[in-house]
Coordinates of C-alpha atoms in Angstrom, one line a residue:
M1 CA 35.0 -74.9 -37.8
K2 CA 33.3 -76.4 -34.7
L3 CA 31.2 -79.5 -35.3
T4 CA 28.0 -80.1 -33.3
R5 CA 27.4 -83.7 -32.3
A6 CA 23.9 -85.0 -33.1
L7 CA 21.7 -85.8 -30.1
P8 CA 20.6 -89.4 -29.6
L9 CA 17.0 -90.0 -30.8
A10 CA 15.7 -90.7 -27.3
T11 CA 17.2 -87.5 -26.0
L12 CA 15.7 -85.5 -28.9
A13 CA 12.3 -87.0 -28.4
A14 CA 12.4 -86.1 -24.7
A15 CA 13.4 -82.6 -25.5
V16 CA 10.5 -82.2 -28.0
A17 CA 8.1 -83.6 -25.4
A18 CA 9.4 -81.2 -22.8
A19 CA 9.0 -78.3 -25.1
S20 CA 5.5 -79.3 -26.0
Q21 CA 4.7 -79.6 -22.3
V22 CA 5.9 -76.1 -21.7
Q23 CA 3.8 -74.8 -24.6
A24 CA 0.6 -76.6 -23.6
E25 CA -2.3 -74.4 -22.6
T26 CA -3.9 -75.1 -19.3
L27 CA -7.7 -74.5 -19.2
R28 CA -9.2 -73.8 -15.8
V29 CA -12.8 -75.1 -15.8
A30 CA -15.1 -74.3 -12.9
T31 CA -18.2 -76.5 -12.5
V32 CA -20.8 -77.7 -10.0
N33 CA -20.5 -81.0 -8.1
N34 CA -23.3 -82.8 -9.9
N35 CA -23.1 -86.3 -11.2
D36 CA -23.0 -85.3 -14.9
M37 CA -20.1 -82.9 -14.3
V38 CA -18.2 -85.6 -12.4
I39 CA -18.6 -87.8 -15.5
M40 CA -17.3 -85.0 -17.7
Q41 CA -14.3 -84.6 -15.4
S42 CA -13.6 -88.4 -15.6
L43 CA -13.4 -88.1 -19.4
T44 CA -10.8 -85.4 -19.4
S45 CA -8.1 -87.6 -20.8
E46 CA -10.2 -88.2 -23.9
F47 CA -10.3 -84.5 -24.7
E48 CA -6.6 -84.0 -23.9
Q49 CA -5.6 -86.9 -26.2
A50 CA -7.6 -85.4 -29.0
H51 CA -6.2 -81.9 -28.3
P52 CA -2.6 -82.5 -27.3
G53 CA -1.8 -78.8 -26.8
I54 CA -4.5 -78.4 -24.1
E55 CA -4.6 -79.5 -20.5
V56 CA -7.6 -79.2 -18.3
D57 CA -7.5 -78.1 -14.6
W58 CA -10.8 -78.7 -12.8
V59 CA -12.3 -76.6 -10.0
I60 CA -15.4 -78.5 -8.7
L61 CA -17.6 -76.6 -6.2
E62 CA -20.8 -76.9 -4.3
E63 CA -23.6 -75.0 -6.1
N64 CA -23.9 -71.9 -3.8
V65 CA -20.1 -71.5 -3.6
L66 CA -19.7 -71.9 -7.4
R67 CA -22.1 -69.2 -8.1
Q68 CA -20.5 -66.8 -5.6
R69 CA -17.0 -67.4 -7.0
L70 CA -18.0 -67.1 -10.6
T71 CA -20.1 -64.0 -10.1
T72 CA -17.3 -62.2 -8.3
D73 CA -14.7 -63.3 -10.9
V74 CA -16.7 -62.4 -14.0
A75 CA -17.9 -59.0 -12.6
T76 CA -14.4 -57.9 -11.7
G77 CA -12.7 -59.3 -14.9
G78 CA -10.6 -61.5 -12.6
G79 CA -9.7 -64.0 -15.3
Q80 CA -9.4 -67.0 -12.9
F81 CA -11.4 -69.3 -15.1
D82 CA -11.5 -70.1 -18.8
V83 CA -14.7 -72.1 -18.8
M84 CA -17.6 -71.4 -16.4
T85 CA -20.6 -73.6 -15.7
I86 CA -23.5 -71.2 -15.5
G87 CA -27.2 -71.4 -16.4
T88 CA -30.2 -69.8 -18.0
Y89 CA -30.4 -67.1 -15.3
E90 CA -26.8 -65.8 -15.7
V91 CA -26.3 -66.1 -19.5
P92 CA -28.6 -63.4 -20.8
I93 CA -27.7 -61.0 -18.0
W94 CA -23.9 -61.5 -18.3
A95 CA -24.0 -61.5 -22.1
E96 CA -25.8 -58.1 -22.1
R97 CA -22.9 -56.8 -20.0
E98 CA -20.4 -58.3 -22.4
W99 CA -18.9 -60.5 -19.8
L100 CA -19.2 -63.6 -22.0
V101 CA -17.7 -64.5 -25.4
P102 CA -20.4 -64.8 -28.1
L103 CA -20.4 -68.2 -29.7
T104 CA -20.7 -67.5 -33.3
D105 CA -19.2 -69.6 -36.2
L106 CA -19.4 -72.9 -34.4
P107 CA -18.2 -75.9 -36.4
D108 CA -20.7 -77.3 -38.9
D109 CA -20.5 -80.7 -37.3
Y110 CA -21.5 -79.2 -33.9
D111 CA -25.1 -79.1 -35.3
V112 CA -26.6 -76.1 -33.5
D113 CA -30.0 -76.8 -34.9
D114 CA -30.0 -80.1 -33.0
L115 CA -30.1 -78.2 -29.7
L116 CA -33.6 -78.0 -28.1
T117 CA -35.2 -74.7 -29.0
S118 CA -36.2 -73.8 -25.4
V119 CA -32.7 -74.5 -24.2
R120 CA -31.0 -72.6 -27.0
D121 CA -33.2 -69.6 -26.6
G122 CA -32.5 -69.5 -22.8
L123 CA -28.8 -69.3 -23.5
S124 CA -28.9 -66.6 -26.1
H125 CA -28.8 -62.8 -26.1
D126 CA -30.0 -60.9 -29.1
G127 CA -30.3 -64.2 -31.0
T128 CA -26.7 -65.2 -30.4
L129 CA -25.6 -68.1 -28.2
H130 CA -23.3 -67.1 -25.3
A131 CA -23.1 -70.6 -23.7
L132 CA -23.5 -74.2 -24.8
P133 CA -25.9 -76.5 -22.9
F134 CA -24.3 -79.4 -21.1
Y135 CA -27.5 -80.7 -19.7
G136 CA -31.1 -79.4 -19.4
E137 CA -33.9 -80.1 -17.0
S138 CA -37.4 -79.5 -15.8
S139 CA -38.8 -80.8 -12.5
M140 CA -41.0 -83.8 -11.7
L141 CA -42.3 -86.1 -8.9
F142 CA -40.4 -89.3 -8.2
Y143 CA -42.0 -91.9 -5.9
R144 CA -41.5 -95.4 -4.6
T145 CA -44.1 -97.7 -6.2
D146 CA -43.7 -100.3 -3.5
L147 CA -44.7 -98.0 -0.8
F148 CA -47.6 -96.6 -2.8
E149 CA -48.8 -100.1 -3.4
E150 CA -48.4 -101.1 0.2
H151 CA -50.6 -98.1 1.2
G152 CA -53.1 -98.6 -1.6
I153 CA -52.3 -95.3 -3.3
E154 CA -52.6 -94.8 -7.0
M155 CA -50.7 -92.1 -8.7
P156 CA -53.0 -89.9 -11.0
E157 CA -51.7 -88.4 -14.2
Q158 CA -51.5 -85.0 -12.6
P159 CA -51.0 -85.1 -8.8
T160 CA -52.0 -82.1 -6.6
W161 CA -50.1 -80.8 -3.6
E162 CA -53.1 -81.6 -1.4
E163 CA -52.8 -85.2 -2.5
V164 CA -49.1 -85.2 -1.9
H165 CA -49.6 -84.0 1.6
D166 CA -52.1 -86.8 2.3
W167 CA -49.8 -89.5 0.8
A168 CA -46.8 -88.2 2.8
S169 CA -48.8 -88.3 6.1
R170 CA -49.8 -91.9 5.4
I171 CA -46.4 -93.3 4.3
H172 CA -44.2 -91.4 6.7
D173 CA -42.5 -94.0 8.9
P174 CA -39.3 -92.5 10.4
D175 CA -38.9 -95.4 12.9
N176 CA -38.2 -97.6 9.9
G177 CA -36.1 -95.0 8.1
A178 CA -38.7 -94.0 5.5
Y179 CA -39.8 -90.4 5.3
G180 CA -42.9 -89.2 3.6
I181 CA -41.2 -86.7 1.3
C182 CA -37.9 -85.0 0.5
L183 CA -37.7 -81.5 -0.7
R184 CA -35.0 -78.9 -1.0
G185 CA -34.4 -76.9 2.2
K186 CA -30.8 -75.7 1.8
P187 CA -31.0 -71.9 1.4
G188 CA -29.9 -70.3 -1.9
W189 CA -31.6 -68.8 -4.9
G190 CA -30.7 -71.9 -6.9
E191 CA -31.2 -74.3 -4.1
N192 CA -34.4 -74.1 -2.0
M193 CA -35.8 -71.2 -4.0
A194 CA -35.7 -73.1 -7.3
F195 CA -38.2 -75.5 -5.8
V196 CA -40.1 -73.0 -3.6
S197 CA -40.6 -70.6 -6.6
T198 CA -42.5 -73.3 -8.5
L199 CA -44.5 -74.0 -5.4
V200 CA -45.4 -70.4 -5.1
N201 CA -46.2 -70.2 -8.8
T202 CA -48.7 -73.0 -8.6
F203 CA -50.3 -71.5 -5.5
G204 CA -51.0 -68.4 -7.6
G205 CA -48.1 -66.3 -6.4
R206 CA -45.4 -64.3 -8.2
W207 CA -42.1 -62.5 -7.3
F208 CA -43.2 -59.1 -8.5
D209 CA -46.3 -57.4 -9.8
E210 CA -46.3 -55.5 -13.1
E211 CA -44.9 -52.4 -11.3
W212 CA -42.0 -54.4 -10.0
Q213 CA -43.3 -54.3 -6.4
P214 CA -42.2 -57.4 -4.5
Q215 CA -45.1 -59.8 -3.6
I216 CA -43.3 -61.9 -1.1
N217 CA -45.7 -61.4 1.8
S218 CA -48.8 -61.8 -0.3
P219 CA -51.5 -64.2 0.7
E220 CA -50.4 -66.6 -2.0
W221 CA -46.8 -66.7 -0.7
Q222 CA -48.0 -67.1 2.9
E223 CA -50.2 -70.1 1.9
A224 CA -47.5 -71.7 -0.1
I225 CA -44.7 -71.3 2.5
A226 CA -47.0 -72.4 5.3
F227 CA -47.8 -75.5 3.3
Y228 CA -44.1 -76.2 2.6
V229 CA -43.1 -75.8 6.3
D230 CA -45.9 -78.0 7.4
L231 CA -45.3 -80.7 4.8
L232 CA -41.5 -80.9 5.1
G233 CA -41.4 -80.2 8.8
N234 CA -43.8 -83.0 9.7
Y235 CA -43.1 -85.6 7.0
G236 CA -39.6 -84.9 5.8
P237 CA -36.2 -86.1 7.1
P238 CA -34.5 -84.4 10.1
G239 CA -32.2 -81.6 9.1
A240 CA -34.1 -80.8 5.9
S241 CA -32.8 -77.2 5.9
S242 CA -29.4 -78.6 5.1
N243 CA -30.5 -80.7 2.1
G244 CA -30.1 -79.5 -1.5
F245 CA -30.3 -81.5 -4.7
N246 CA -27.3 -83.8 -4.1
E247 CA -28.3 -84.6 -0.5
N248 CA -31.9 -85.4 -1.4
Q249 CA -30.8 -87.5 -4.3
A250 CA -28.7 -89.5 -2.0
L251 CA -31.6 -89.9 0.5
F252 CA -34.0 -91.0 -2.2
S253 CA -31.6 -93.3 -3.9
S254 CA -31.0 -95.1 -0.7
G255 CA -34.7 -95.7 -0.1
R256 CA -35.2 -93.1 2.7
C257 CA -37.8 -91.0 0.9
A258 CA -41.2 -92.1 -0.4
M259 CA -41.5 -89.0 -2.7
W260 CA -39.1 -86.4 -4.0
V261 CA -40.0 -83.4 -6.2
D262 CA -36.9 -82.1 -8.0
A263 CA -34.9 -82.0 -11.2
T264 CA -35.7 -84.3 -14.1
S265 CA -31.9 -84.7 -14.5
A266 CA -31.8 -86.9 -11.5
A267 CA -33.9 -89.6 -13.3
G268 CA -30.9 -91.2 -15.0
R269 CA -29.0 -91.8 -11.9
I270 CA -31.8 -93.1 -9.7
Y271 CA -32.9 -95.4 -12.5
D272 CA -29.4 -96.9 -12.6
A273 CA -29.2 -100.0 -10.3
R274 CA -25.5 -99.4 -9.9
E275 CA -26.2 -96.0 -8.2
S276 CA -29.7 -96.5 -6.7
D277 CA -31.3 -99.0 -4.3
V278 CA -34.8 -98.1 -5.6
A279 CA -34.2 -98.4 -9.4
D280 CA -36.6 -101.3 -9.6
V281 CA -39.4 -99.6 -7.6
L282 CA -39.1 -96.1 -9.1
G283 CA -42.2 -94.3 -10.4
F284 CA -42.5 -90.8 -11.7
S285 CA -45.2 -88.2 -12.5
Q286 CA -45.7 -84.6 -13.3
A287 CA -44.7 -82.0 -10.7
P288 CA -47.7 -81.4 -8.4
V289 CA -50.1 -78.4 -8.9
A290 CA -52.3 -76.4 -6.5
V291 CA -54.6 -73.6 -7.8
T292 CA -52.9 -73.4 -11.3
P293 CA -50.6 -75.5 -13.4
K294 CA -48.7 -72.4 -14.5
G295 CA -45.1 -72.5 -13.3
S296 CA -45.4 -75.8 -11.5
H297 CA -42.3 -77.2 -13.1
W298 CA -39.1 -75.3 -13.9
L299 CA -36.9 -74.9 -16.9
W300 CA -33.1 -74.9 -16.5
S301 CA -29.9 -75.7 -18.3
W302 CA -26.4 -76.0 -16.9
A303 CA -24.2 -74.7 -19.6
L304 CA -20.5 -74.0 -20.4
A305 CA -19.5 -70.4 -21.2
I306 CA -16.3 -68.6 -21.8
P307 CA -15.7 -65.4 -19.8
A308 CA -14.4 -62.4 -21.8
S309 CA -11.6 -62.2 -19.3
S310 CA -10.1 -65.6 -20.4
E311 CA -6.8 -65.4 -22.2
R312 CA -7.3 -68.9 -23.7
Q313 CA -10.6 -68.4 -25.5
E314 CA -9.9 -70.5 -28.6
A315 CA -8.8 -73.5 -26.4
A316 CA -11.9 -72.9 -24.3
R317 CA -14.1 -73.0 -27.3
Q318 CA -12.6 -76.3 -28.4
F319 CA -13.4 -77.7 -24.9
I320 CA -17.0 -76.6 -24.7
T321 CA -17.9 -77.7 -28.2
W322 CA -16.4 -81.1 -27.3
A323 CA -18.2 -81.5 -24.0
T324 CA -21.6 -80.5 -25.5
S325 CA -21.4 -82.3 -28.8
R326 CA -23.3 -85.3 -30.2
D327 CA -20.0 -87.3 -30.1
Y328 CA -19.7 -86.6 -26.4
V329 CA -23.3 -87.9 -25.8
E330 CA -22.4 -91.0 -27.8
M331 CA -19.2 -91.6 -25.8
V332 CA -21.0 -91.3 -22.4
G333 CA -23.7 -93.6 -23.6
E334 CA -21.2 -96.3 -24.7
R335 CA -19.0 -96.0 -21.6
E336 CA -21.3 -95.1 -18.7
G337 CA -24.6 -96.4 -19.9
W338 CA -27.4 -94.6 -21.8
T339 CA -29.2 -93.5 -18.6
S340 CA -26.1 -91.5 -17.8
V341 CA -25.9 -89.3 -20.9
P342 CA -26.5 -85.6 -20.4
P343 CA -30.3 -85.1 -20.8
G344 CA -32.4 -82.2 -22.0
T345 CA -30.1 -80.6 -24.7
R346 CA -30.3 -82.4 -28.0
T347 CA -33.2 -83.6 -30.2
S348 CA -31.0 -86.4 -31.4
T349 CA -30.6 -87.8 -27.9
Y350 CA -34.4 -88.3 -27.7
Q351 CA -34.5 -89.8 -31.2
D352 CA -31.9 -92.4 -30.3
E353 CA -33.6 -95.8 -29.5
R354 CA -30.7 -96.8 -27.2
Y355 CA -31.6 -93.9 -25.0
S356 CA -35.4 -94.2 -25.1
E357 CA -35.1 -98.0 -24.4
A358 CA -32.8 -97.4 -21.4
A359 CA -34.6 -94.4 -20.1
P360 CA -38.4 -94.9 -19.7
F361 CA -38.6 -91.3 -18.5
A362 CA -37.1 -89.8 -21.7
S363 CA -40.3 -88.7 -23.5
F364 CA -41.8 -87.5 -20.3
V365 CA -38.8 -85.2 -19.6
L366 CA -38.7 -83.9 -23.1
E367 CA -42.4 -82.9 -22.9
A368 CA -41.9 -81.2 -19.5
M369 CA -39.1 -79.1 -20.9
Q370 CA -41.0 -78.2 -24.0
N371 CA -44.1 -77.2 -22.0
A372 CA -42.4 -75.1 -19.4
D373 CA -42.9 -71.4 -20.5
P374 CA -40.6 -68.9 -18.8
T375 CA -42.5 -66.0 -20.4
D376 CA -45.8 -67.1 -18.8
S377 CA -45.2 -68.8 -15.5
T378 CA -47.5 -67.0 -13.1
L379 CA -51.3 -66.9 -12.7
E380 CA -51.3 -63.1 -12.4
P381 CA -49.2 -61.1 -15.0
S382 CA -45.6 -60.6 -14.1
P383 CA -42.9 -58.4 -15.7
Y384 CA -40.1 -60.9 -15.6
V385 CA -38.9 -63.9 -17.6
G386 CA -38.2 -67.1 -15.7
V387 CA -40.1 -70.0 -14.0
Q388 CA -38.0 -70.6 -10.9
F389 CA -36.3 -67.2 -11.0
A390 CA -36.9 -63.7 -12.1
G391 CA -34.5 -62.8 -14.9
I392 CA -33.1 -59.5 -13.5
P393 CA -29.7 -58.9 -12.0
E394 CA -31.1 -58.1 -8.6
F395 CA -32.7 -61.5 -8.2
Q396 CA -29.5 -63.2 -7.2
A397 CA -29.4 -61.1 -4.0
I398 CA -33.1 -61.1 -3.4
G399 CA -33.5 -64.9 -4.0
T400 CA -30.6 -65.6 -1.6
Q401 CA -32.1 -63.4 1.1
V402 CA -35.6 -64.9 0.7
G403 CA -34.1 -68.4 0.7
Q404 CA -32.5 -67.7 4.1
M405 CA -35.8 -66.4 5.5
V406 CA -37.7 -69.5 4.2
A407 CA -35.1 -71.8 5.8
A408 CA -35.5 -69.9 9.1
A409 CA -39.3 -70.6 8.9
L410 CA -38.6 -74.2 8.1
T411 CA -36.4 -74.7 11.2
G412 CA -38.8 -72.8 13.5
Q413 CA -36.5 -69.8 14.1
M414 CA -39.4 -67.5 13.2
P415 CA -43.0 -67.8 12.1
V416 CA -43.8 -67.9 8.4
Q417 CA -45.5 -64.4 8.5
Q418 CA -42.4 -62.8 10.1
A419 CA -40.0 -64.6 7.7
L420 CA -42.0 -63.3 4.7
D421 CA -42.4 -59.8 6.1
N422 CA -38.6 -59.6 6.6
A423 CA -38.0 -60.9 3.1
Q424 CA -40.5 -58.4 1.7
R425 CA -38.8 -55.4 3.3
S426 CA -35.4 -56.6 2.1
A427 CA -36.6 -57.1 -1.5
E428 CA -38.3 -53.7 -1.5
R429 CA -35.1 -52.0 -0.3
T430 CA -33.0 -53.8 -3.0
M431 CA -35.5 -52.9 -5.8
R432 CA -35.7 -49.2 -4.6
Q433 CA -31.9 -48.9 -4.6
A434 CA -31.7 -50.4 -8.0
G435 CA -34.1 -47.7 -9.3
Y436 CA -37.1 -49.8 -10.2
Y437 CA -39.3 -47.3 -8.3
D438 CA -39.0 -44.4 -5.9

């Protein structure tokens, strides 16, 4: 009989650890390069310690690139990613096509009812969640109170675009590094067109009429885009056509912009003196309006979803419930400061005195999100759901093409009329090929 010698304890422990390492699941998480997601990545070790059988591999991309990669992967069933960061545009469309895992039977302590109703509805299909909100946002006007006081300007409760134009012309001082206004110019349906759509809305325009005919070269679009090109071209920073959310946030935080109209989610960072040079002179107001308040501010949520092609769906579910939970909000507040917690997702966040005391914009943002109505965002009736987008599959291509034409008008490559006529023809061709009309 052959006897087997017992292994030393240290060797045995190493063998067990090695076996565990081999068996660990690796989740591939694709997300956008925004500040809240960077914080989430920095807390990966907390998740991995609480879930020793799961490791997280991050793929962090610029917004336009992320959308292209994810759309291609999910449409082909590629299975490259286990968790995708997508939003209120993609979720209902992809869920209808059964590209996403329905999120039923979530843990009781996740507290689904704590999620803001407008956000939860936007991430649902047939009443079932298909993504969990990481953060939500509307849009608002940020401004430097010191420059406004210096020029004798008082911010009204509801600014108009005409007033914004006047203020920008008075404050604009490029020789001293202060531009009148910063706005998105980088082409993309979720970049410049997120902002431009709200501008068109409040000028009385819409993407489509009730017969699904594109309206991109309508008088309302022409007036809105001509206004945008004049305002940003004359009183914005040089190279504005290259600036998206992140670039403008950096410009505003460093004191280079007198005004900035963009996502409410930026408020936490530019109110943080560790991140912003203008934290002590920051004012905010509602997104400006023109002929109608309808659709003047958007409604969006960046959310975490599980593609049906993932082979690690249970591990992915554990990750997304962790990253969007009340405990996660608490952890970020304690470690990063309460202005850094993911905004716009949970009622409990806005009921927390620590957040409301640290974030003077909290109630304002909550009201903006609750008042944004994606079912009634245009002056004239429209057949689509969405404020800064039209919730149809074809919009991604149409919005991208129109964004490129608007950027071409901004840079002077072509007149506004020509840019919109080109965009109109492209949109008509896409809608005809998709079968919306003959």
